[in-house]
CSV table of C-alpha atoms and ligand atoms in Angstrom, one decimal:
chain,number,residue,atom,x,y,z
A,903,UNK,CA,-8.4,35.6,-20.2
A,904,UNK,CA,-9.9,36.9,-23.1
A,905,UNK,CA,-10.2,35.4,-27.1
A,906,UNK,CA,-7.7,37.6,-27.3
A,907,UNK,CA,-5.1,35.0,-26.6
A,908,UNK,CA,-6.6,33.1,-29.4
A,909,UNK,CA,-4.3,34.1,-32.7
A,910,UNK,CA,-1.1,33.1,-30.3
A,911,UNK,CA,-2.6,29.4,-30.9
A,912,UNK,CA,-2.6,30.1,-34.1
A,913,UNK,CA,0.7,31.6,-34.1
A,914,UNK,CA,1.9,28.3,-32.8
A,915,UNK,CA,0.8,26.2,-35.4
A,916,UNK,CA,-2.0,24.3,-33.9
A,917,UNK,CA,-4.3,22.2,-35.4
A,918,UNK,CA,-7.7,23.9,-36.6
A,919,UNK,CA,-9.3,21.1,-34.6
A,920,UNK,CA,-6.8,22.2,-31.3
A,921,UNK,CA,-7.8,26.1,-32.3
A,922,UNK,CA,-11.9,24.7,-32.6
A,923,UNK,CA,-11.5,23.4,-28.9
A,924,UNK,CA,-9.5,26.1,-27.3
A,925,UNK,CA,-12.7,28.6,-28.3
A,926,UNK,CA,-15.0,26.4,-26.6
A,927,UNK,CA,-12.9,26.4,-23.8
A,928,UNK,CA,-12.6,30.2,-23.2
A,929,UNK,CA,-16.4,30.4,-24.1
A,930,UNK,CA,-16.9,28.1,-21.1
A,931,UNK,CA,-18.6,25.8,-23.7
A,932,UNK,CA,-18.8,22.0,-22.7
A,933,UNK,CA,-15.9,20.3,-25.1
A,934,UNK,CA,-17.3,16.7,-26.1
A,935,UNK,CA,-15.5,12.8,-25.4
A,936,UNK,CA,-14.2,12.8,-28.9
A,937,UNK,CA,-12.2,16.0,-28.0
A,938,UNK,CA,-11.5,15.1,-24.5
A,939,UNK,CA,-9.9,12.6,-26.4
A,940,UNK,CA,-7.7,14.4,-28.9
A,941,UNK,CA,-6.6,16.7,-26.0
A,942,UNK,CA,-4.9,13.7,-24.9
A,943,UNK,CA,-3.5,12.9,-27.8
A,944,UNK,CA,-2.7,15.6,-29.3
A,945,UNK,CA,-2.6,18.6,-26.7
A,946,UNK,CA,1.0,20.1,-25.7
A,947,UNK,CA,2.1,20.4,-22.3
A,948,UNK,CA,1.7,24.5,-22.5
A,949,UNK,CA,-1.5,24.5,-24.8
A,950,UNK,CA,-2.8,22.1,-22.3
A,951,UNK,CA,-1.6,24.4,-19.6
A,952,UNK,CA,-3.4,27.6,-20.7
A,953,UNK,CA,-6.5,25.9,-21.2
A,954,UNK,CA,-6.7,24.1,-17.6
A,955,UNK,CA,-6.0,27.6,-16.0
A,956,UNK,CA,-8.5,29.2,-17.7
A,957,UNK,CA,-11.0,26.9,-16.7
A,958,UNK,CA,-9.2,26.3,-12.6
A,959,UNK,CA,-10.0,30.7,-12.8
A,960,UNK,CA,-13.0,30.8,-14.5
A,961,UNK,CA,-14.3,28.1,-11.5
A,962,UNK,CA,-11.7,29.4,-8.8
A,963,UNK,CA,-10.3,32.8,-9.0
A,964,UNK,CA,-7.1,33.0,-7.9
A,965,UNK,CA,-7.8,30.5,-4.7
A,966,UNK,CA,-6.2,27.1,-3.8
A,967,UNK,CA,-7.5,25.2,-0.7
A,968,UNK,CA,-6.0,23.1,1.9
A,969,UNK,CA,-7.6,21.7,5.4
A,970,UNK,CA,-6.2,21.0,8.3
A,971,UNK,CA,-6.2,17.0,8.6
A,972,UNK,CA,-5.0,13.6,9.4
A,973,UNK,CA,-5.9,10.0,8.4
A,974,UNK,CA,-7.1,7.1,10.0
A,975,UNK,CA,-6.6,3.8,8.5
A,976,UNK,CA,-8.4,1.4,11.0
A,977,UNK,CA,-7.0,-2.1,9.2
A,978,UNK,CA,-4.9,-2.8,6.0
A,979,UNK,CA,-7.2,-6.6,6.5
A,980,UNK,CA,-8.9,-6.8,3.2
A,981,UNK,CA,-10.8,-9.4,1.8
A,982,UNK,CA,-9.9,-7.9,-2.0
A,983,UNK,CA,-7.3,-8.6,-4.1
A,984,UNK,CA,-6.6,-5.6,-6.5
A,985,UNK,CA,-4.2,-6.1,-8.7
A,986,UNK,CA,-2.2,-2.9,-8.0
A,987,UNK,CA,-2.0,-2.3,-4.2
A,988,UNK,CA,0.8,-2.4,-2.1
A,989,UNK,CA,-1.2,-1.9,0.8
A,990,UNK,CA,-3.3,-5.3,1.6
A,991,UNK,CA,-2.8,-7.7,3.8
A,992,UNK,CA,-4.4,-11.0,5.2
A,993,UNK,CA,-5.5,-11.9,8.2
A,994,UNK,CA,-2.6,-13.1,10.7
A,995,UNK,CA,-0.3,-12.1,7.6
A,996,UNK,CA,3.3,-10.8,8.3
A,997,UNK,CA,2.7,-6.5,8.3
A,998,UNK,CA,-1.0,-6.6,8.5
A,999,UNK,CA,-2.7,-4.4,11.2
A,1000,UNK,CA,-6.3,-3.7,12.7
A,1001,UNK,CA,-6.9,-1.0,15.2
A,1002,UNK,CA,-10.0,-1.1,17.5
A,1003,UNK,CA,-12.2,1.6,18.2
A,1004,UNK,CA,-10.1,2.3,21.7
A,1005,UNK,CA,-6.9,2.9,19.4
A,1006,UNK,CA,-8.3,4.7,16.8
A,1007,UNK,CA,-10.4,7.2,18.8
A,1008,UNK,CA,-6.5,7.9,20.9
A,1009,UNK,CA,-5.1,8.1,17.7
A,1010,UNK,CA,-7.7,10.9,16.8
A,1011,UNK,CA,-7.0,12.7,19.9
A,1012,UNK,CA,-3.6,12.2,19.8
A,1013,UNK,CA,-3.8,15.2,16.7
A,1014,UNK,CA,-6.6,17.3,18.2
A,1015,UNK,CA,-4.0,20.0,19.1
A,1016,UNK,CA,-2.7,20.3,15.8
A,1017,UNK,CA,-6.0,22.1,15.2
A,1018,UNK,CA,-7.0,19.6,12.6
A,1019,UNK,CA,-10.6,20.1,11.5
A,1020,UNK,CA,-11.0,16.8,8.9
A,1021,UNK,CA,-10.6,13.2,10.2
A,1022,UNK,CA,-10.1,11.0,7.0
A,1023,UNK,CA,-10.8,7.1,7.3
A,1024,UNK,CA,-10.3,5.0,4.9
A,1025,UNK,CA,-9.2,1.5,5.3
A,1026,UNK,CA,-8.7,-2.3,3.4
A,1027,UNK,CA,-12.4,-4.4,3.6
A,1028,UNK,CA,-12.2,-6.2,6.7
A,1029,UNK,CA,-14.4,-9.6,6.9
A,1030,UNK,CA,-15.3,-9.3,10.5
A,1031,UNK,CA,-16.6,-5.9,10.7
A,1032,UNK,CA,-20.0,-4.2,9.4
A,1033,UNK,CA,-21.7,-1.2,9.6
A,1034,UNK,CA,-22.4,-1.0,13.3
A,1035,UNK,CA,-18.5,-1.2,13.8
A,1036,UNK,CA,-17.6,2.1,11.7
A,1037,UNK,CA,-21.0,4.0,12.8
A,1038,UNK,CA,-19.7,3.4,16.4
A,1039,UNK,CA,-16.5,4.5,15.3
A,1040,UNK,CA,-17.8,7.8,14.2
A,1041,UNK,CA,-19.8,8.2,16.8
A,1042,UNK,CA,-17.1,7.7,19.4
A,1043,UNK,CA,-14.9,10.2,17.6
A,1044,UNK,CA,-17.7,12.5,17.6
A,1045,UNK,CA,-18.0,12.2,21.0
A,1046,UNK,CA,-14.4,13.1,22.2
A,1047,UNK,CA,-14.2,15.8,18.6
A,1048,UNK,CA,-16.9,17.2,18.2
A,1049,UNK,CA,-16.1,20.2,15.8
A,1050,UNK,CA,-14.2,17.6,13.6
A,1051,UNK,CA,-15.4,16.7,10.5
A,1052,UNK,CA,-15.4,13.3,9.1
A,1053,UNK,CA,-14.8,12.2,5.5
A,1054,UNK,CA,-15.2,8.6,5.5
A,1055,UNK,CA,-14.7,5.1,3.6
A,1056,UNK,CA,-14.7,4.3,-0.1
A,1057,UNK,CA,-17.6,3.0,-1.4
A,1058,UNK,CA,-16.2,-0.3,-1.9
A,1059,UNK,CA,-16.2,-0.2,2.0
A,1060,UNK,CA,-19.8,1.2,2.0
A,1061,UNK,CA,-20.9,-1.7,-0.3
A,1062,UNK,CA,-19.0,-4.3,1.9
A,1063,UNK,CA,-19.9,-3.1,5.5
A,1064,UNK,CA,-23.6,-2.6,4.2
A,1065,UNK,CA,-23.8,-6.3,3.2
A,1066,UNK,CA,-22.0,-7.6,5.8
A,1067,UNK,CA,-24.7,-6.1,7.9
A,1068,UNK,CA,-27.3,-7.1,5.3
A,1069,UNK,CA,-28.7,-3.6,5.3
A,1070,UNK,CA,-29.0,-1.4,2.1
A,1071,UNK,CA,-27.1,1.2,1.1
A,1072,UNK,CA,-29.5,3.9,1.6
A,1073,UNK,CA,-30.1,3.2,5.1
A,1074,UNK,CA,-26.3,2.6,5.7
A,1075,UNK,CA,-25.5,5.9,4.9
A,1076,UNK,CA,-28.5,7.4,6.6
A,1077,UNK,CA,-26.9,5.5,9.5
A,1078,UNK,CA,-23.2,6.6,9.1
A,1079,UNK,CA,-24.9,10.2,8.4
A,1080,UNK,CA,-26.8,10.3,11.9
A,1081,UNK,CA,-23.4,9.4,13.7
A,1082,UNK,CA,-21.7,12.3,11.8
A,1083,UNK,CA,-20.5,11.5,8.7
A,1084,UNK,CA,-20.4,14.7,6.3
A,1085,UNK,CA,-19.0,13.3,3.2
A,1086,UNK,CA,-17.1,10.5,1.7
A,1087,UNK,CA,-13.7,10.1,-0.3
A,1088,UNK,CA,-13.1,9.2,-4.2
A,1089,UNK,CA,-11.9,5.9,-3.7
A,1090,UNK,CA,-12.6,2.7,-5.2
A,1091,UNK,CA,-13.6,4.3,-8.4
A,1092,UNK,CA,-10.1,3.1,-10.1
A,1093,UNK,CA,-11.2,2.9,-13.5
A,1094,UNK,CA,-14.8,2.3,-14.4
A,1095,UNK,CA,-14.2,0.8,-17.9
A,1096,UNK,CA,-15.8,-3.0,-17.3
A,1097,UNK,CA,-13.4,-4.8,-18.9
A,1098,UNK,CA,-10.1,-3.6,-17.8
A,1099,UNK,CA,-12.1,-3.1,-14.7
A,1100,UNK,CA,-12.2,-6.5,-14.4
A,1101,UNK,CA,-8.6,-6.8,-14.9
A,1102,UNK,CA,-7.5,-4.8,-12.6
A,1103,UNK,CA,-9.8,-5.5,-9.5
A,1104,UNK,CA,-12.4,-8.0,-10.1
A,1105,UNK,CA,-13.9,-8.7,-6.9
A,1106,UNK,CA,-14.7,-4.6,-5.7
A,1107,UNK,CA,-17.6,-2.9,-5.9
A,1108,UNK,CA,-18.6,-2.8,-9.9
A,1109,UNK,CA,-19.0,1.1,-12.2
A,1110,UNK,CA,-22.5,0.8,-11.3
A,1111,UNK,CA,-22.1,0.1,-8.0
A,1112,UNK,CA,-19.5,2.3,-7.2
A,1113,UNK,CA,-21.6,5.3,-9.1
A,1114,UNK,CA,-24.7,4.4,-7.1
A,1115,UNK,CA,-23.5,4.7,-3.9
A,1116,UNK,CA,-22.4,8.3,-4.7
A,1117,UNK,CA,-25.2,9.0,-6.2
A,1118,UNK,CA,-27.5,7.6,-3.1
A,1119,UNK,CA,-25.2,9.7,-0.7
A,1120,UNK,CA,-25.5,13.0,-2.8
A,1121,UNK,CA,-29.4,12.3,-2.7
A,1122,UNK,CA,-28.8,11.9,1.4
A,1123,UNK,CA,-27.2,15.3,1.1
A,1124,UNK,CA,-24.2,13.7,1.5
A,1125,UNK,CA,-21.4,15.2,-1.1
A,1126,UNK,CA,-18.5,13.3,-2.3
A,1127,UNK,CA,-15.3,13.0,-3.9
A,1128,UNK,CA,-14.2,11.2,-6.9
A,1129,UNK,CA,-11.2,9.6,-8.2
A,1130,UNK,CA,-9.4,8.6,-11.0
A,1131,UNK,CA,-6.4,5.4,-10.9
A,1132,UNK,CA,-4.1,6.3,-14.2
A,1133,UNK,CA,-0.9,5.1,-15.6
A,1134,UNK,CA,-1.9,1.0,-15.3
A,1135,UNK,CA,-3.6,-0.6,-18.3
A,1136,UNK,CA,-5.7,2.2,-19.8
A,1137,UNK,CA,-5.6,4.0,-23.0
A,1138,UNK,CA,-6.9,7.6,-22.9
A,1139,UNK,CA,-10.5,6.6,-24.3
A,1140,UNK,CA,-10.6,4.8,-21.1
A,1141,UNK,CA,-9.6,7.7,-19.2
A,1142,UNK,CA,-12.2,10.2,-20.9
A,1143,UNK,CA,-15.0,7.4,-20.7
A,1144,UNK,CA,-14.4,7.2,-16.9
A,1145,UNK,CA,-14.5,11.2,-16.8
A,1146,UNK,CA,-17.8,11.4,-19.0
A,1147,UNK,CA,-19.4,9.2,-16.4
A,1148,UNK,CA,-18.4,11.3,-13.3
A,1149,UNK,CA,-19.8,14.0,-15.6
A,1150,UNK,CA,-23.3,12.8,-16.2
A,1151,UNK,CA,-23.3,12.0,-12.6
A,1152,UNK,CA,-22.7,15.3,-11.4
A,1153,UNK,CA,-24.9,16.9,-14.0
A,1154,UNK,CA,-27.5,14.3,-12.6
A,1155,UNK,CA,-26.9,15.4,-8.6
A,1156,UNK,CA,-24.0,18.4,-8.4
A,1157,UNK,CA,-23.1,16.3,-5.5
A,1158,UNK,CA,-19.2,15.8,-6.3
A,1159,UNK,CA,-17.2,18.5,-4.7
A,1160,UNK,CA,-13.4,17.5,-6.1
A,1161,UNK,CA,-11.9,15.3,-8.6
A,1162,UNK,CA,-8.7,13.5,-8.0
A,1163,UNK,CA,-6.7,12.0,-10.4
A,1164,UNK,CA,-4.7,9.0,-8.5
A,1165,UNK,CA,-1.3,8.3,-10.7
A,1166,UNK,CA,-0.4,4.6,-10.0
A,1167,UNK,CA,2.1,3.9,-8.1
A,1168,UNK,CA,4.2,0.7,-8.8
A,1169,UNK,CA,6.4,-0.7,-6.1
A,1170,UNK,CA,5.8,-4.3,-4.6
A,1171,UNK,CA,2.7,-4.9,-6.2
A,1172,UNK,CA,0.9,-7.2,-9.1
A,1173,UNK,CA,1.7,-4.7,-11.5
A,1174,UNK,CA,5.0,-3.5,-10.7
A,1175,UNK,CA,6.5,-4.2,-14.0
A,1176,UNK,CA,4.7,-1.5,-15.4
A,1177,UNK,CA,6.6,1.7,-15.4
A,1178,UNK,CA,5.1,4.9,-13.3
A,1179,UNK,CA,3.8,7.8,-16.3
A,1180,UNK,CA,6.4,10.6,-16.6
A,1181,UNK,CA,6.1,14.2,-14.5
A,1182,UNK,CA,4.6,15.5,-18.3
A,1183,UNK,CA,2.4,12.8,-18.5
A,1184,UNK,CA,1.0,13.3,-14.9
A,1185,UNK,CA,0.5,17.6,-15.6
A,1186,UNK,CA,-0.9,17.0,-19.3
A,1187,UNK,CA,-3.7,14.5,-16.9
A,1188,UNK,CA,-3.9,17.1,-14.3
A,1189,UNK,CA,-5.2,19.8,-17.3
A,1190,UNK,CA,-6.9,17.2,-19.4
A,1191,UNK,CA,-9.1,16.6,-16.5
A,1192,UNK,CA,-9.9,19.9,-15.8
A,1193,UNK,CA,-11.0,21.2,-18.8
A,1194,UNK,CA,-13.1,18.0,-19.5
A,1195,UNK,CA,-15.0,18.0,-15.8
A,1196,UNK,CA,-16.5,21.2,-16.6
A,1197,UNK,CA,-19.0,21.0,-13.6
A,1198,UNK,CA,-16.9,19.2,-11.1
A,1199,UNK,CA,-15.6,22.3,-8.7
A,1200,UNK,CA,-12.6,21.4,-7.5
A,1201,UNK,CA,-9.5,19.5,-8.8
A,1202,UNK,CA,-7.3,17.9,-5.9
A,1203,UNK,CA,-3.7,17.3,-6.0
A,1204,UNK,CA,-2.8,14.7,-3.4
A,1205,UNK,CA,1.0,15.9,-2.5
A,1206,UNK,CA,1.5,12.5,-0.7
A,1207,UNK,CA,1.7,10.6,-3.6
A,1208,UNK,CA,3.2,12.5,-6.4
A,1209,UNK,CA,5.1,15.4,-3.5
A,1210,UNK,CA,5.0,18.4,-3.0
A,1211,UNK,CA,7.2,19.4,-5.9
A,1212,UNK,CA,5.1,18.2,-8.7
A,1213,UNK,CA,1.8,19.1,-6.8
A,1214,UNK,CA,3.1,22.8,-6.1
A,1215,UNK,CA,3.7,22.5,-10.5
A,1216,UNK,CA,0.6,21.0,-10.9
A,1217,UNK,CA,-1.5,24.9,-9.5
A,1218,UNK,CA,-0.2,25.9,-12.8
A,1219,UNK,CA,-1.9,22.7,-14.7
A,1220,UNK,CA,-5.9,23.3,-13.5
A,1221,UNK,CA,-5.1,21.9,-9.7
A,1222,UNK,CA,-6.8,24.0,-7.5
A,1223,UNK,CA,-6.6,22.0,-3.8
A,1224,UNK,CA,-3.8,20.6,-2.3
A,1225,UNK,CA,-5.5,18.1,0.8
A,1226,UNK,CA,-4.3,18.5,3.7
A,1227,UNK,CA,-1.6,18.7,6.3
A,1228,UNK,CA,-2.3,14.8,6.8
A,1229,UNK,CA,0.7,14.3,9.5
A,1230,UNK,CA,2.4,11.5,8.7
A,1231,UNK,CA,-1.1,9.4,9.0
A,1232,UNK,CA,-1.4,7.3,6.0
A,1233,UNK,CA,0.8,4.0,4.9
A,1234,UNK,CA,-1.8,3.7,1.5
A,1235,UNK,CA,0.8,5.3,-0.7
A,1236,UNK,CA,4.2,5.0,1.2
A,1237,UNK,CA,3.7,1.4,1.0
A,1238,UNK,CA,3.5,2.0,-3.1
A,1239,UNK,CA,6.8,3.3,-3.1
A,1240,UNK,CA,5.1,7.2,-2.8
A,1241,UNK,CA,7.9,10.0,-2.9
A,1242,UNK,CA,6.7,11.2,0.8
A,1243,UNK,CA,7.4,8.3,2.7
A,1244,UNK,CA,6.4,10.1,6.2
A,1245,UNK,CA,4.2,12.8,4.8
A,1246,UNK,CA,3.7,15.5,6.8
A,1247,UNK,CA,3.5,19.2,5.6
A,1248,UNK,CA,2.8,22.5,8.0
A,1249,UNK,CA,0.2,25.3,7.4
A,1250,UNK,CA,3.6,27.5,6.9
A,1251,UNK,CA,4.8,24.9,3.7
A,1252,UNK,CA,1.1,24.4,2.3
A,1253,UNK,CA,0.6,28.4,2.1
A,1254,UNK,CA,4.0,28.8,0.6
A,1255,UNK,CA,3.8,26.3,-1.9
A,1256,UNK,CA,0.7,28.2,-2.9
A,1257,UNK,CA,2.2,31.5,-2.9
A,1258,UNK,CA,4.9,30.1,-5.0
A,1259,UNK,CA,2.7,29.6,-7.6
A,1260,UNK,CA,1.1,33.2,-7.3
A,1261,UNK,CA,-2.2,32.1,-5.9
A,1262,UNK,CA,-4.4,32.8,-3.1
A,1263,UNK,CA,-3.7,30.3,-0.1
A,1264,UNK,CA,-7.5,29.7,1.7
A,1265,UNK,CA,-7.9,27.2,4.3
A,1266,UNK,CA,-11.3,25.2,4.1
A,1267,UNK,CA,-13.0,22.7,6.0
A,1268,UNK,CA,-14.3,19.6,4.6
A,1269,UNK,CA,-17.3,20.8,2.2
A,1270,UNK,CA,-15.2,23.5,1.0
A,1271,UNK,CA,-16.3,26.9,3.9
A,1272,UNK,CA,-13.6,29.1,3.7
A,1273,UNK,CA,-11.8,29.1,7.5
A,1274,UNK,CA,-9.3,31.4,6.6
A,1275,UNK,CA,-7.5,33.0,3.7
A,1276,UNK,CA,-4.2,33.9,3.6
B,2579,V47,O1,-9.1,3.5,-4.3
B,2579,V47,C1,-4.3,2.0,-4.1
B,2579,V47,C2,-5.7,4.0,-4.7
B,2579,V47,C3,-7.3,4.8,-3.3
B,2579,V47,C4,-2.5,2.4,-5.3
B,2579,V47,O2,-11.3,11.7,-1.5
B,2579,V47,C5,-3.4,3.4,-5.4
B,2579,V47,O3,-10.0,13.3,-0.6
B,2579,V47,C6,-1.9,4.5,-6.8
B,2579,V47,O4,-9.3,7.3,-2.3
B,2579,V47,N1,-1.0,3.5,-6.7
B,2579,V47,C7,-7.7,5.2,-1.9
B,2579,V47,N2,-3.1,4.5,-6.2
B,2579,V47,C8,-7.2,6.6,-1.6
B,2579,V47,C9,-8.3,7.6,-1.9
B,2579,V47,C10,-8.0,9.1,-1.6
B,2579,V47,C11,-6.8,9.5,-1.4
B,2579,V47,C12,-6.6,10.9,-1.1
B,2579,V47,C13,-7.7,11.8,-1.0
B,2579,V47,C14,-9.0,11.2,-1.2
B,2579,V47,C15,-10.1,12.1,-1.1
B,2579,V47,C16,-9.1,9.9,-1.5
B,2579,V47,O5,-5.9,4.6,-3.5
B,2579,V47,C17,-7.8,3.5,-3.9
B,2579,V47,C18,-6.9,3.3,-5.1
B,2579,V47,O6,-7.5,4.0,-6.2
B,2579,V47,N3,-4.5,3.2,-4.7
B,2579,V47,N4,-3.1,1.5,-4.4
B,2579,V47,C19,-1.3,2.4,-6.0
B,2579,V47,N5,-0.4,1.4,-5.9
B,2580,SF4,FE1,-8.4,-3.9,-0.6
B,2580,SF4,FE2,-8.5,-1.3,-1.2
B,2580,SF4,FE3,-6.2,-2.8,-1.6
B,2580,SF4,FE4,-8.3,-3.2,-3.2
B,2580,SF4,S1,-7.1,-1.3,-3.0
B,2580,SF4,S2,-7.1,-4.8,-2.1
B,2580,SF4,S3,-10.0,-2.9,-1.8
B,2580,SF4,S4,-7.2,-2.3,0.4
């Protein structure tokens, strides 16, 4: 897209400040907090639109990925208490659940026809179990899968299952590294505003923490995703605070290979009095966030949680990675009230969906090698 398209803004009857952003944005200039922050405001659903493809091509092409994958959720037994999940449970509590290696190592197998080539894990912060526990873990799925690739724990569970073994972070990952771990997901990051932070879950893993950890992994070589908890308490200077800091970060290391934006989800939680933000609301994020992580390469839409309706809408909104075919693997979400209750989606749906859009379907692998395009 050229400048060309620029008098049509004009046409419209935008702002000069809207017009002012928009030619940064097609010069692939960096647009600054204060106008990450009138985007939100003040940004229409199809300005906001234009923009975020721009940007999802400029960084893209025409290419959205998906991987072939499940989750593994070793225990829902967490010694945290954030406000908004649905998923927690104590220990000995009715609905609570904690596999051991044994189960979780069948339960890998169990999918190895499918092809998969990702295990995710990603559990609640069990009080009994440290390091040695999930590095045996890996190591034992290693064992049986070798080819798979393993994106593991949040670094709330880093933090925890490092102290619990009273062993630094740096070495714990060097440890979860050697038994063949390859990256790590975006949880935990929620929103890194201290106060609300505070608020919302006071005992995890704090901004700096939480920023550290990535940062130590991406120094280990070890690349990472990042995340994004919308739609509870935050205003949008909150949301464009949180996205400066994953910015400097990744100017600091390049280490963050996808952003993705996690819309709150209220059912049978602390927070469920707080109604879910509006299909609009969740796109004009989707877009926002894309043309404000300038350096972050790809932008994740997790069909699970919002389906695959609105993620197939959000490829048109800067969204350029759909996850995986996950097979009915993860309770996180469903237990939030998620619109996939048993999500499961085929290689056939996930390439269609993409086509649908007009875009490029292109399986990947975990750190983003094309396996095959479509
Ligand atoms: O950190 C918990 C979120 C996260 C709710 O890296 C909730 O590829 C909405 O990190 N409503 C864990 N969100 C999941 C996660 C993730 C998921 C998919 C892909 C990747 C990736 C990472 O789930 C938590 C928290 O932010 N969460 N409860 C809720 N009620
Ligand atoms: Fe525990 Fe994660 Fe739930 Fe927080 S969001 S209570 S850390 S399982």
């Amino acid at each position: 897209m050229s400048s060309a398209i620029l008098p049509l803004f004009e046409y419209s009857g935008l702002s000069k400040k809207l017009i002012q952003i928009a030619e940064k944005v097609i010069a692939g200039n960096r647009i600054s907090p204060e106008e990450g922050i009138l985007l939100f405001r003040e940004g229409s659903l199809s300005y906001l639109a234009v923009l975020a493809d721009h940007v999802r091509h400029r960084i893209n092409g025409k290419q959205v990925f998906f991987n072939r994958n499940i989750h593994l959720e070793p225990t829902n037994i967490c010694v945290n208490h954030c406000a908004f999940c649905s998923y927690r449970r104590k220990k000995g509590e009715e609905g609570c659940w904690e596999l051991g290696i044994g189960e979780l190592v069948q339960k890998a197998q169990s999918h190895a026809l499918a092809g998969i080539t990702e295990i995710h894990i990603v559990g609640g912060v069990h009080p009994d179990r440290d390091i040695h526990f999930y590095a045996d873990l890996i190591a034992e799925i290693k064992k049986i899968l070798p080819a798979v690739q393993i994106k593991a724990f949040t670094a709330v569970e880093i933090d925890a299952m490092c102290r619990f073994a009273s062993m630094d972070v740096r070495e714990g990952l060097s440890l979860l590294k050697d038994a063949g771990l390859v990256s790590l997901p975006g949880g935990g990051a929620e929103i890194f505003d201290e106060v609300l932070r505070a608020k919302i879950c006071p005992d995890k893993t704090d901004t700096e923490g939480w920023l550290n950890i990535h940062r130590t992994a991406h120094l280990l070589g070890i690349p990472t995703n990042s995340t994004m908890l919308y739609g509870l308490i935050e205003d949008y200077s909150h949301r464009i605070d949180h996205l400066s800091r994953l910015r400097n970060l990744q100017d600091e290391t390049g280490g963050f290979n996808a952003f993705i934006p996690l819309k709150f989800k209220h059912y049978n939680n602390r927070f469920s009095h707080i109604e879910e933000q509006t299909t609009i609301e969740d796109l004009r994020n989707y877009a926002v966030s894309r043309i404000f992580l300038d350096n972050v390469p790809h932008l994740k839409a997790y069909w699970p949680m919002i389906g695959k309706q609105l993620a197939q809408l959000s490829l048109a909104f800067g969204v350029d990675d759909l996850d995986g075919t996950i097979d009915d693997t993860t309770k996180i979400y469903s237990m939030a009230g998620s619109e996939e209750q048993s999500p499961v989606a085929t290689t056939d749906q996930l390439t269609e969906m993409i086509r649908g859009a007009g875009l490029t379907p292109v399986e990947r692998d975990t750190l983003y090698n094309v396996i095959k395009v479509f």
